[in-house]
Amino acid sequence: MNYERAKEILTEHKQAHLLDYYDELDGDARKLLLSDIEKLDFSVLKNIGRTSASKYGEIRPIPAVTLNDVALKKDGYEKEGLKLLKSRKVAAVLLAGGQGTRLGFDKPKGMFDVGVTESRSIFSLLIDNAISVAKRAGVYFPLFIMTSTKNNADTVNFFKQNAYFGYPEEEIHFFIQNTEPACSFDGKIFLDEKYKISQSPNGNGGWYSSLKSSGLDRILKENKIEWINVFGVDNVLQKICDPAFIGATALSGCNCASKVVKKTCAEEKVGVLCEEDGKPSIIEYYEMPKSLLELRGSDGELAYRYGVILNYLFSVEKLNDITHCELPYHLAEKAIPHIAYGKKVNPGKPNGYKFETLVVDMVRLMDSCLAYEVEREKEFAPVKNKEGVDSAFTARELLRKNGYVI
Ligand code: UTP
């Protein structure tokens, strides 16, 4: 794209300020900027000012496979799950493209050291768990790791330096998630540098489209993978490709499944799995009316009691059916470094929007979802914050309770 065409397009979208420093740039920098402009997708900007999707349909609690059900049927579930794993019908996707701003750690979150007496990164804990399952199945499963343009190099190097934590290198596949432009509250796209448009990872909902655009879906096709276990990086007790979970889902006939834990109280800040107009739906705690959050059933328990822990199983066939469906964009208010008046500014508080799609929104598109209850104390130790709830401190406590020597 040449300068004139770039100017024309930007003017049409009221973004001509992106060329403010063009005259100062040398030839290579100009090329970089023009190529960034050529790739820009302005359509996300339409989401600014749209009221968030807080108007829901008819909401009902969702029935779940409870801890008791699992205890009774565990052998059958595990047998089925191990059968699928053994025949390499299952792959896993680790979502590690987030920026972990709440934790305030400047490296990929998976590199965070939760060890006390010895070094123990989150990545090493997760891979240890994956290896234990692979050993039970007698075969390794393909493990895809989604990174972002911002943390890919650090992540890949860390895995290399640590010999992939013992997982076969040929079974680990990194891919970089797609990005969207970041902009000010009034919709002006930021420059990250005078020659570079500010781009941010497009949220964890972009994992399947990013995997496909990376070309790695050929591995799914070659292996005729039927199920993908998708999980977040920041739960140090995450159980990856849990055979019982896989088996229960496959036997249920559902297109997807979500691990859930019973909420500790009505106000707990987790998304809740429920039914909306007969379809599975995950409603964020801040979008759910208080009356529903606090509603109790005849057994005295919270009616909407199942919180999600970012561990899902998706049917590949159904994922391929819904690739044409668009996920809604959520506007995340963030502090976005940018160029202003010729200088780099690092704002201390949110100054604009990043556009993110969320994996929770995929669940609704899947049409059916098995809620599979797990023990919180054994499977949910998130590392989100620097201190207090869901911090390294609480995660270490839970690791110790589960017999880890850290
Ligand atoms: P979070 O919602 O906790 O976001 O991600 P985050 O960026 O890691 O942390 P904060 O909000 O800035 O503190 C939940 C999971 O989704 C992944 C994260 O890596 C984590 O596993 N994620 C999030 C992505 O892979 N890509 C994204 O764009 C966002």
Coordinates of N, CA, C and O in Angstrom, one line a residue, residues 10-20 40 42 44-46 48 181-192 197-199 336-339 351-355:
L10 N -7.5 5.9 5.8 CA -7.5 6.4 7.2 C -8.4 7.6 7.4 O -9.2 7.7 8.4
T11 N -8.4 8.4 6.4 CA -9.3 9.6 6.5 C -10.8 9.1 6.5 O -11.6 9.6 7.3
E12 N -11.1 8.1 5.7 CA -12.4 7.6 5.6 C -12.9 7.1 7.0 O -14.0 7.2 7.4
H13 N -11.9 6.5 7.7 CA -12.2 5.9 9.0 C -11.9 6.8 10.2 O -11.8 6.4 11.4
K14 N -11.6 8.1 9.9 CA -11.3 9.1 10.9 C -10.1 8.7 11.7 O -10.0 8.9 13.0
Q15 N -9.0 8.2 11.1 CA -7.8 7.7 11.8 C -6.6 8.3 11.1 O -5.5 7.7 11.2
A16 N -6.7 9.5 10.5 CA -5.6 10.0 9.7 C -4.4 10.4 10.6 O -3.2 10.5 10.2
H17 N -4.6 10.5 11.9 CA -3.5 10.9 12.9 C -2.4 9.8 12.9 O -1.3 10.1 13.3
L18 N -2.8 8.6 12.4 CA -1.7 7.5 12.4 C -0.6 7.8 11.4 O 0.5 7.2 11.5
L19 N -0.8 8.8 10.6 CA 0.3 9.2 9.7 C 1.0 10.5 10.1 O 1.9 11.1 9.4
D20 N 0.7 10.9 11.3 CA 1.3 12.2 11.9 C 2.8 12.3 11.8 O 3.4 13.3 11.6
L40 N -5.0 -3.3 8.9 CA -6.0 -2.9 10.0 C -7.4 -3.3 9.7 O -7.9 -3.2 8.6
F42 N -10.9 -2.2 10.8 CA -11.5 -1.1 11.5 C -12.9 -1.5 12.1 O -13.5 -0.8 12.9
V44 N -13.8 -3.6 14.3 CA -13.9 -3.7 15.8 C -14.3 -2.4 16.4 O -14.9 -2.4 17.5
L45 N -14.0 -1.3 15.8 CA -14.2 0.0 16.5 C -15.7 0.2 16.6 O -16.1 1.0 17.5
K46 N -16.5 -0.5 15.8 CA -18.0 -0.3 15.9 C -18.5 -0.7 17.2 O -19.6 -0.3 17.6
I48 N -17.5 0.2 20.1 CA -17.4 1.2 21.1 C -18.8 1.9 21.2 O -19.4 2.2 20.2
P181 N -6.5 -3.8 16.9 CA -5.9 -2.6 17.3 C -6.4 -2.1 18.7 O -7.5 -2.4 19.0
A182 N -5.6 -1.4 19.4 CA -6.0 -0.8 20.7 C -6.3 0.7 20.4 O -5.6 1.3 19.6
C183 N -7.3 1.3 21.1 CA -7.6 2.7 20.8 C -8.0 3.4 22.1 O -8.2 2.8 23.1
S184 N -8.1 4.7 21.9 CA -8.5 5.6 23.0 C -10.0 5.4 23.3 O -10.7 4.8 22.5
F185 N -10.5 6.0 24.4 CA -11.9 5.8 24.7 C -12.8 6.4 23.6 O -13.9 6.1 23.4
D186 N -12.2 7.4 22.9 CA -13.0 8.0 21.8 C -12.7 7.4 20.4 O -13.0 8.0 19.4
G187 N -12.1 6.2 20.5 CA -12.0 5.4 19.2 C -10.9 5.8 18.3 O -10.9 5.3 17.1
K188 N -9.9 6.5 18.8 CA -8.7 6.8 18.0 C -7.7 5.7 18.2 O -7.2 5.5 19.3
I189 N -7.3 5.0 17.1 CA -6.3 3.9 17.3 C -5.0 4.5 17.7 O -4.6 5.6 17.2
F190 N -4.3 3.8 18.6 CA -3.0 4.3 19.2 C -1.9 3.9 18.3 O -1.9 2.9 17.6
L191 N -0.8 4.7 18.3 CA 0.5 4.3 17.7 C 1.3 3.8 18.9 O 1.4 4.5 19.9
D192 N 1.9 2.6 18.7 CA 2.7 2.1 19.7 C 4.1 2.7 19.6 O 4.8 2.9 20.6
I197 N 1.5 0.5 14.6 CA 0.2 0.6 15.2 C 0.1 -0.2 16.5 O 0.7 -1.3 16.5
S198 N -0.6 0.3 17.5 CA -0.7 -0.5 18.7 C -1.7 -1.6 18.5 O -2.8 -1.4 18.2
Q199 N -1.2 -2.8 18.8 CA -2.0 -4.1 18.6 C -2.0 -4.8 19.9 O -1.0 -4.9 20.6
I336 N -2.9 1.7 28.2 CA -2.2 1.3 26.9 C -1.1 2.3 26.6 O -1.4 3.5 26.3
P337 N 0.1 1.9 26.6 CA 1.2 2.8 26.3 C 1.1 3.2 24.8 O 0.6 2.4 24.0
H338 N 1.4 4.4 24.5 CA 1.2 4.9 23.1 C 2.1 6.2 22.9 O 2.6 6.8 23.8
I339 N 2.1 6.6 21.6 CA 2.8 7.8 21.3 C 1.8 9.0 21.3 O 0.8 9.0 20.7
N351 N -6.7 4.1 29.8 CA -6.8 5.2 28.9 C -7.5 4.8 27.6 O -7.6 5.6 26.6
G352 N -7.9 3.5 27.5 CA -8.5 3.1 26.2 C -9.0 1.7 26.2 O -9.0 1.1 27.3
Y353 N -9.3 1.2 25.1 CA -9.9 -0.1 24.9 C -9.0 -1.1 24.2 O -8.3 -0.7 23.2
K354 N -9.0 -2.3 24.7 CA -8.6 -3.5 23.9 C -9.8 -4.3 23.5 O -10.7 -4.3 24.3
F355 N -9.8 -4.9 22.4 CA -11.0 -5.7 21.9 C -10.7 -7.2 22.1 O -9.7 -7.7 21.5

